[in-house]
């Protein structure tokens, strides 16, 4: 065999293996759906499918933002606590504004605006501490995890912050309403995922994020403003948390110290199950979306079949993270 062909063959094999590896989450999701249908006929109904997608929307939207952070080589452990604090602040602002603003629709709009502003602000704080403060992302977000939840507990005086009844009625269609038979949270999830995929794959910013995660030092030598793009990445994740929160608030109409508990675990699990490398540099929004749906399907199957206790859902997700991280240990 000529040397050129001998060198090309391993390269083609690696490329094919890479493509097959990329289809892994999709194959896993398909097998889970088959298993779920065999175990319980209710699983394959349209209502159950929409229910799974609606419940996936919160974590899926956050996971899209988390995908950018992990690809850039970072991590954020505070998204659950951040969502809880944003939800509490949104409800407090709306309840206070209801006494001065006559229109409940304007009050709800103000609350949604607060969610979309607070998320990027918290992300900006993370980005500045990580880039300008030279503190590891793990330490920064572990600290804010405690800070966010402590402030929510303080504002709620240890209990729950509840939205007023009239505002709850006006706000509820944001979660319970639908368009063409599809719930609004699913539409928002789809738009966020499409936008995220476009930004990651079709813009210079997306290429810079992947370059920074692949080799930050080389990116600096290539004149990439690493600090600026890292800050933008954390602000983008904060915006995703804000969007997820404004969809979550009308679901229960309250925020308590248990709101958003373990959302960070679910978001990180969705990203790495979707094929994104934990060390950064490579990943996809499509894989993240599949990963988020896959985890929800696991939870849904456990609920429908009672194979194991629903209280062990978090344990299942933890095992999934460890197994996937083990399989990724040789990847860049």
PDB file of N, CA and C in Angstrom, residues 136-197:
ATOM      1  N   UNK A 136     -10.691  30.718  39.799  1.00  0.00           N
ATOM      2  CA  UNK A 136     -11.204  29.576  39.051  1.00  0.00           C
ATOM      3  C   UNK A 136     -12.731  29.607  38.976  1.00  0.00           C
ATOM      4  N   UNK A 137     -13.302  29.276  37.810  1.00  0.00           N
ATOM      5  CA  UNK A 137     -14.773  29.278  37.677  1.00  0.00           C
ATOM      6  C   UNK A 137     -15.458  28.407  38.724  1.00  0.00           C
ATOM      7  N   UNK A 138     -14.840  27.282  39.053  1.00  0.00           N
ATOM      8  CA  UNK A 138     -15.428  26.376  40.050  1.00  0.00           C
ATOM      9  C   UNK A 138     -15.599  27.094  41.393  1.00  0.00           C
ATOM     10  N   UNK A 139     -14.559  27.848  41.801  1.00  0.00           N
ATOM     11  CA  UNK A 139     -14.608  28.524  43.098  1.00  0.00           C
ATOM     12  C   UNK A 139     -15.614  29.672  43.072  1.00  0.00           C
ATOM     13  N   UNK A 140     -15.577  30.473  41.994  1.00  0.00           N
ATOM     14  CA  UNK A 140     -16.487  31.621  41.896  1.00  0.00           C
ATOM     15  C   UNK A 140     -17.944  31.181  41.965  1.00  0.00           C
ATOM     16  N   UNK A 141     -18.290  30.207  41.125  1.00  0.00           N
ATOM     17  CA  UNK A 141     -19.702  29.810  41.046  1.00  0.00           C
ATOM     18  C   UNK A 141     -20.137  28.966  42.238  1.00  0.00           C
ATOM     19  N   UNK A 142     -19.172  28.280  42.882  1.00  0.00           N
ATOM     20  CA  UNK A 142     -19.509  27.579  44.130  1.00  0.00           C
ATOM     21  C   UNK A 142     -19.854  28.596  45.208  1.00  0.00           C
ATOM     22  N   UNK A 143     -19.105  29.708  45.218  1.00  0.00           N
ATOM     23  CA  UNK A 143     -19.394  30.760  46.188  1.00  0.00           C
ATOM     24  C   UNK A 143     -20.736  31.423  45.940  1.00  0.00           C
ATOM     25  N   UNK A 144     -21.002  31.767  44.671  1.00  0.00           N
ATOM     26  CA  UNK A 144     -22.271  32.441  44.376  1.00  0.00           C
ATOM     27  C   UNK A 144     -23.457  31.489  44.516  1.00  0.00           C
ATOM     28  N   UNK A 145     -23.205  30.194  44.369  1.00  0.00           N
ATOM     29  CA  UNK A 145     -24.278  29.219  44.620  1.00  0.00           C
ATOM     30  C   UNK A 145     -24.862  29.429  46.020  1.00  0.00           C
ATOM     31  N   UNK A 146     -23.955  29.550  46.999  1.00  0.00           N
ATOM     32  CA  UNK A 146     -24.407  29.776  48.372  1.00  0.00           C
ATOM     33  C   UNK A 146     -24.972  31.167  48.568  1.00  0.00           C
ATOM     34  N   UNK A 147     -24.359  32.170  47.920  1.00  0.00           N
ATOM     35  CA  UNK A 147     -24.803  33.559  48.090  1.00  0.00           C
ATOM     36  C   UNK A 147     -26.221  33.751  47.536  1.00  0.00           C
ATOM     37  N   UNK A 148     -26.452  33.275  46.310  1.00  0.00           N
ATOM     38  CA  UNK A 148     -27.771  33.454  45.682  1.00  0.00           C
ATOM     39  C   UNK A 148     -28.874  32.818  46.528  1.00  0.00           C
ATOM     40  N   UNK A 149     -28.641  31.573  46.949  1.00  0.00           N
ATOM     41  CA  UNK A 149     -29.706  30.867  47.679  1.00  0.00           C
ATOM     42  C   UNK A 149     -29.901  31.472  49.077  1.00  0.00           C
ATOM     43  N   UNK A 150     -28.808  31.946  49.681  1.00  0.00           N
ATOM     44  CA  UNK A 150     -28.945  32.563  51.001  1.00  0.00           C
ATOM     45  C   UNK A 150     -29.773  33.845  50.921  1.00  0.00           C
ATOM     46  N   UNK A 151     -29.541  34.646  49.857  1.00  0.00           N
ATOM     47  CA  UNK A 151     -30.312  35.888  49.719  1.00  0.00           C
ATOM     48  C   UNK A 151     -31.786  35.599  49.443  1.00  0.00           C
ATOM     49  N   UNK A 152     -32.050  34.547  48.654  1.00  0.00           N
ATOM     50  CA  UNK A 152     -33.458  34.195  48.434  1.00  0.00           C
ATOM     51  C   UNK A 152     -34.121  33.796  49.754  1.00  0.00           C
ATOM     52  N   UNK A 153     -33.406  32.985  50.542  1.00  0.00           N
ATOM     53  CA  UNK A 153     -33.952  32.558  51.835  1.00  0.00           C
ATOM     54  C   UNK A 153     -34.190  33.763  52.741  1.00  0.00           C
ATOM     55  N   UNK A 154     -33.270  34.749  52.672  1.00  0.00           N
ATOM     56  CA  UNK A 154     -33.411  35.969  53.481  1.00  0.00           C
ATOM     57  C   UNK A 154     -34.639  36.772  53.038  1.00  0.00           C
ATOM     58  N   UNK A 155     -34.763  36.975  51.718  1.00  0.00           N
ATOM     59  CA  UNK A 155     -35.914  37.734  51.205  1.00  0.00           C
ATOM     60  C   UNK A 155     -37.241  37.040  51.528  1.00  0.00           C
ATOM     61  N   UNK A 156     -37.209  35.694  51.508  1.00  0.00           N
ATOM     62  CA  UNK A 156     -38.438  34.935  51.777  1.00  0.00           C
ATOM     63  C   UNK A 156     -38.644  34.702  53.261  1.00  0.00           C
ATOM     64  N   UNK A 157     -37.687  35.190  54.081  1.00  0.00           N
ATOM     65  CA  UNK A 157     -37.751  34.996  55.529  1.00  0.00           C
ATOM     66  C   UNK A 157     -37.860  33.500  55.882  1.00  0.00           C
ATOM     67  N   UNK A 158     -37.172  32.686  55.108  1.00  0.00           N
ATOM     68  CA  UNK A 158     -37.161  31.248  55.384  1.00  0.00           C
ATOM     69  C   UNK A 158     -38.337  30.489  54.805  1.00  0.00           C
ATOM     70  N   UNK A 159     -39.305  31.194  54.226  1.00  0.00           N
ATOM     71  CA  UNK A 159     -40.494  30.526  53.682  1.00  0.00           C
ATOM     72  C   UNK A 159     -40.531  30.615  52.165  1.00  0.00           C
ATOM     73  N   UNK A 160     -41.647  31.105  51.644  1.00  0.00           N
ATOM     74  CA  UNK A 160     -41.807  31.220  50.191  1.00  0.00           C
ATOM     75  C   UNK A 160     -42.286  32.624  49.834  1.00  0.00           C
ATOM     76  N   UNK A 161     -41.888  33.090  48.653  1.00  0.00           N
ATOM     77  CA  UNK A 161     -42.374  34.357  48.111  1.00  0.00           C
ATOM     78  C   UNK A 161     -43.430  34.014  47.075  1.00  0.00           C
ATOM     79  N   UNK A 162     -44.649  34.495  47.284  1.00  0.00           N
ATOM     80  CA  UNK A 162     -45.768  34.072  46.442  1.00  0.00           C
ATOM     81  C   UNK A 162     -46.313  35.231  45.622  1.00  0.00           C
ATOM     82  N   UNK A 163     -46.620  34.953  44.375  1.00  0.00           N
ATOM     83  CA  UNK A 163     -47.177  35.954  43.471  1.00  0.00           C
ATOM     84  C   UNK A 163     -48.655  36.183  43.796  1.00  0.00           C
ATOM     85  N   UNK A 164     -49.087  37.444  43.713  1.00  0.00           N
ATOM     86  CA  UNK A 164     -50.487  37.761  43.970  1.00  0.00           C
ATOM     87  C   UNK A 164     -51.427  37.032  43.010  1.00  0.00           C
ATOM     88  N   UNK A 165     -52.643  36.760  43.477  1.00  0.00           N
ATOM     89  CA  UNK A 165     -53.568  35.934  42.684  1.00  0.00           C
ATOM     90  C   UNK A 165     -53.897  36.542  41.325  1.00  0.00           C
ATOM     91  N   UNK A 166     -54.150  37.865  41.301  1.00  0.00           N
ATOM     92  CA  UNK A 166     -54.525  38.504  40.034  1.00  0.00           C
ATOM     93  C   UNK A 166     -53.363  38.446  39.042  1.00  0.00           C
ATOM     94  N   UNK A 167     -52.143  38.697  39.534  1.00  0.00           N
ATOM     95  CA  UNK A 167     -50.975  38.631  38.658  1.00  0.00           C
ATOM     96  C   UNK A 167     -50.720  37.204  38.188  1.00  0.00           C
ATOM     97  N   UNK A 168     -50.946  36.240  39.085  1.00  0.00           N
ATOM     98  CA  UNK A 168     -50.744  34.834  38.717  1.00  0.00           C
ATOM     99  C   UNK A 168     -51.678  34.429  37.582  1.00  0.00           C
ATOM    100  N   UNK A 169     -52.929  34.938  37.632  1.00  0.00           N
ATOM    101  CA  UNK A 169     -53.893  34.618  36.568  1.00  0.00           C
ATOM    102  C   UNK A 169     -53.452  35.208  35.231  1.00  0.00           C
ATOM    103  N   UNK A 170     -52.910  36.438  35.269  1.00  0.00           N
ATOM    104  CA  UNK A 170     -52.470  37.092  34.034  1.00  0.00           C
ATOM    105  C   UNK A 170     -51.214  36.423  33.479  1.00  0.00           C
ATOM    106  N   UNK A 171     -50.337  35.982  34.383  1.00  0.00           N
ATOM    107  CA  UNK A 171     -49.041  35.439  33.989  1.00  0.00           C
ATOM    108  C   UNK A 171     -49.117  33.961  33.565  1.00  0.00           C
ATOM    109  N   UNK A 172     -50.109  33.238  34.054  1.00  0.00           N
ATOM    110  CA  UNK A 172     -50.142  31.775  33.875  1.00  0.00           C
ATOM    111  C   UNK A 172     -50.123  31.315  32.409  1.00  0.00           C
ATOM    112  N   UNK A 173     -50.721  32.055  31.439  1.00  0.00           N
ATOM    113  CA  UNK A 173     -50.657  31.569  30.052  1.00  0.00           C
ATOM    114  C   UNK A 173     -49.239  31.450  29.505  1.00  0.00           C
ATOM    115  N   UNK A 174     -48.282  32.168  30.096  1.00  0.00           N
ATOM    116  CA  UNK A 174     -46.896  32.072  29.613  1.00  0.00           C
ATOM    117  C   UNK A 174     -46.385  30.636  29.759  1.00  0.00           C
ATOM    118  N   UNK A 175     -46.849  29.933  30.786  1.00  0.00           N
ATOM    119  CA  UNK A 175     -46.446  28.536  30.958  1.00  0.00           C
ATOM    120  C   UNK A 175     -47.520  27.567  30.460  1.00  0.00           C
ATOM    121  N   UNK A 176     -48.782  27.865  30.776  1.00  0.00           N
ATOM    122  CA  UNK A 176     -49.847  26.896  30.484  1.00  0.00           C
ATOM    123  C   UNK A 176     -50.477  27.105  29.100  1.00  0.00           C
ATOM    124  N   UNK A 177     -50.166  28.220  28.439  1.00  0.00           N
ATOM    125  CA  UNK A 177     -50.730  28.463  27.121  1.00  0.00           C
ATOM    126  C   UNK A 177     -50.014  27.664  26.049  1.00  0.00           C
ATOM    127  N   UNK A 178     -50.591  27.675  24.834  1.00  0.00           N
ATOM    128  CA  UNK A 178     -49.980  26.909  23.746  1.00  0.00           C
ATOM    129  C   UNK A 178     -50.237  27.591  22.408  1.00  0.00           C
ATOM    130  N   UNK A 179     -49.444  27.231  21.431  1.00  0.00           N
ATOM    131  CA  UNK A 179     -49.600  27.718  20.062  1.00  0.00           C
ATOM    132  C   UNK A 179     -49.567  26.511  19.133  1.00  0.00           C
ATOM    133  N   UNK A 180     -50.616  26.341  18.347  1.00  0.00           N
ATOM    134  CA  UNK A 180     -50.750  25.185  17.448  1.00  0.00           C
ATOM    135  C   UNK A 180     -50.671  23.874  18.226  1.00  0.00           C
ATOM    136  N   UNK A 181     -51.156  23.892  19.460  1.00  0.00           N
ATOM    137  CA  UNK A 181     -51.169  22.679  20.277  1.00  0.00           C
ATOM    138  C   UNK A 181     -49.871  22.391  20.998  1.00  0.00           C
ATOM    139  N   UNK A 182     -48.870  23.246  20.783  1.00  0.00           N
ATOM    140  CA  UNK A 182     -47.567  23.042  21.432  1.00  0.00           C
ATOM    141  C   UNK A 182     -47.402  24.092  22.529  1.00  0.00           C
ATOM    142  N   UNK A 183     -47.105  23.677  23.765  1.00  0.00           N
ATOM    143  CA  UNK A 183     -46.959  24.646  24.870  1.00  0.00           C
ATOM    144  C   UNK A 183     -45.899  25.702  24.573  1.00  0.00           C
ATOM    145  N   UNK A 184     -46.129  26.926  25.088  1.00  0.00           N
ATOM    146  CA  UNK A 184     -45.193  28.033  24.859  1.00  0.00           C
ATOM    147  C   UNK A 184     -43.758  27.716  25.292  1.00  0.00           C
ATOM    148  N   UNK A 185     -43.547  27.057  26.473  1.00  0.00           N
ATOM    149  CA  UNK A 185     -42.154  26.775  26.865  1.00  0.00           C
ATOM    150  C   UNK A 185     -41.398  25.959  25.815  1.00  0.00           C
ATOM    151  N   UNK A 186     -42.104  25.061  25.100  1.00  0.00           N
ATOM    152  CA  UNK A 186     -41.440  24.251  24.074  1.00  0.00           C
ATOM    153  C   UNK A 186     -41.022  25.131  22.900  1.00  0.00           C
ATOM    154  N   UNK A 187     -41.896  26.076  22.522  1.00  0.00           N
ATOM    155  CA  UNK A 187     -41.544  27.003  21.443  1.00  0.00           C
ATOM    156  C   UNK A 187     -40.316  27.838  21.818  1.00  0.00           C
ATOM    157  N   UNK A 188     -40.324  28.352  23.062  1.00  0.00           N
ATOM    158  CA  UNK A 188     -39.194  29.189  23.506  1.00  0.00           C
ATOM    159  C   UNK A 188     -37.905  28.356  23.519  1.00  0.00           C
ATOM    160  N   UNK A 189     -38.006  27.114  23.993  1.00  0.00           N
ATOM    161  CA  UNK A 189     -36.843  26.213  24.010  1.00  0.00           C
ATOM    162  C   UNK A 189     -36.313  26.023  22.587  1.00  0.00           C
ATOM    163  N   UNK A 190     -37.213  25.822  21.645  1.00  0.00           N
ATOM    164  CA  UNK A 190     -36.798  25.605  20.253  1.00  0.00           C
ATOM    165  C   UNK A 190     -36.090  26.845  19.700  1.00  0.00           C
ATOM    166  N   UNK A 191     -36.648  28.028  19.991  1.00  0.00           N
ATOM    167  CA  UNK A 191     -36.035  29.269  19.490  1.00  0.00           C
ATOM    168  C   UNK A 191     -34.649  29.470  20.098  1.00  0.00           C
ATOM    169  N   UNK A 192     -34.536  29.251  21.416  1.00  0.00           N
ATOM    170  CA  UNK A 192     -33.232  29.414  22.088  1.00  0.00           C
ATOM    171  C   UNK A 192     -32.215  28.424  21.520  1.00  0.00           C
ATOM    172  N   UNK A 193     -32.642  27.182  21.297  1.00  0.00           N
ATOM    173  CA  UNK A 193     -31.721  26.165  20.767  1.00  0.00           C
ATOM    174  C   UNK A 193     -31.269  26.518  19.353  1.00  0.00           C
ATOM    175  N   UNK A 194     -32.196  26.958  18.510  1.00  0.00           N
ATOM    176  CA  UNK A 194     -31.832  27.337  17.144  1.00  0.00           C
ATOM    177  C   UNK A 194     -30.880  28.539  17.146  1.00  0.00           C
ATOM    178  N   UNK A 195     -31.191  29.528  17.990  1.00  0.00           N
ATOM    179  CA  UNK A 195     -30.323  30.700  18.072  1.00  0.00           C
ATOM    180  C   UNK A 195     -28.941  30.309  18.592  1.00  0.00           C
ATOM    181  N   UNK A 196     -28.916  29.441  19.608  1.00  0.00           N
ATOM    182  CA  UNK A 196     -27.635  28.996  20.160  1.00  0.00           C
ATOM    183  C   UNK A 196     -26.807  28.247  19.130  1.00  0.00           C
ATOM    184  N   UNK A 197     -27.456  27.355  18.374  1.00  0.00           N
ATOM    185  CA  UNK A 197     -26.740  26.613  17.342  1.00  0.00           C
ATOM    186  C   UNK A 197     -26.192  27.532  16.268  1.00  0.00           C
TER     187      UNK A 197
END
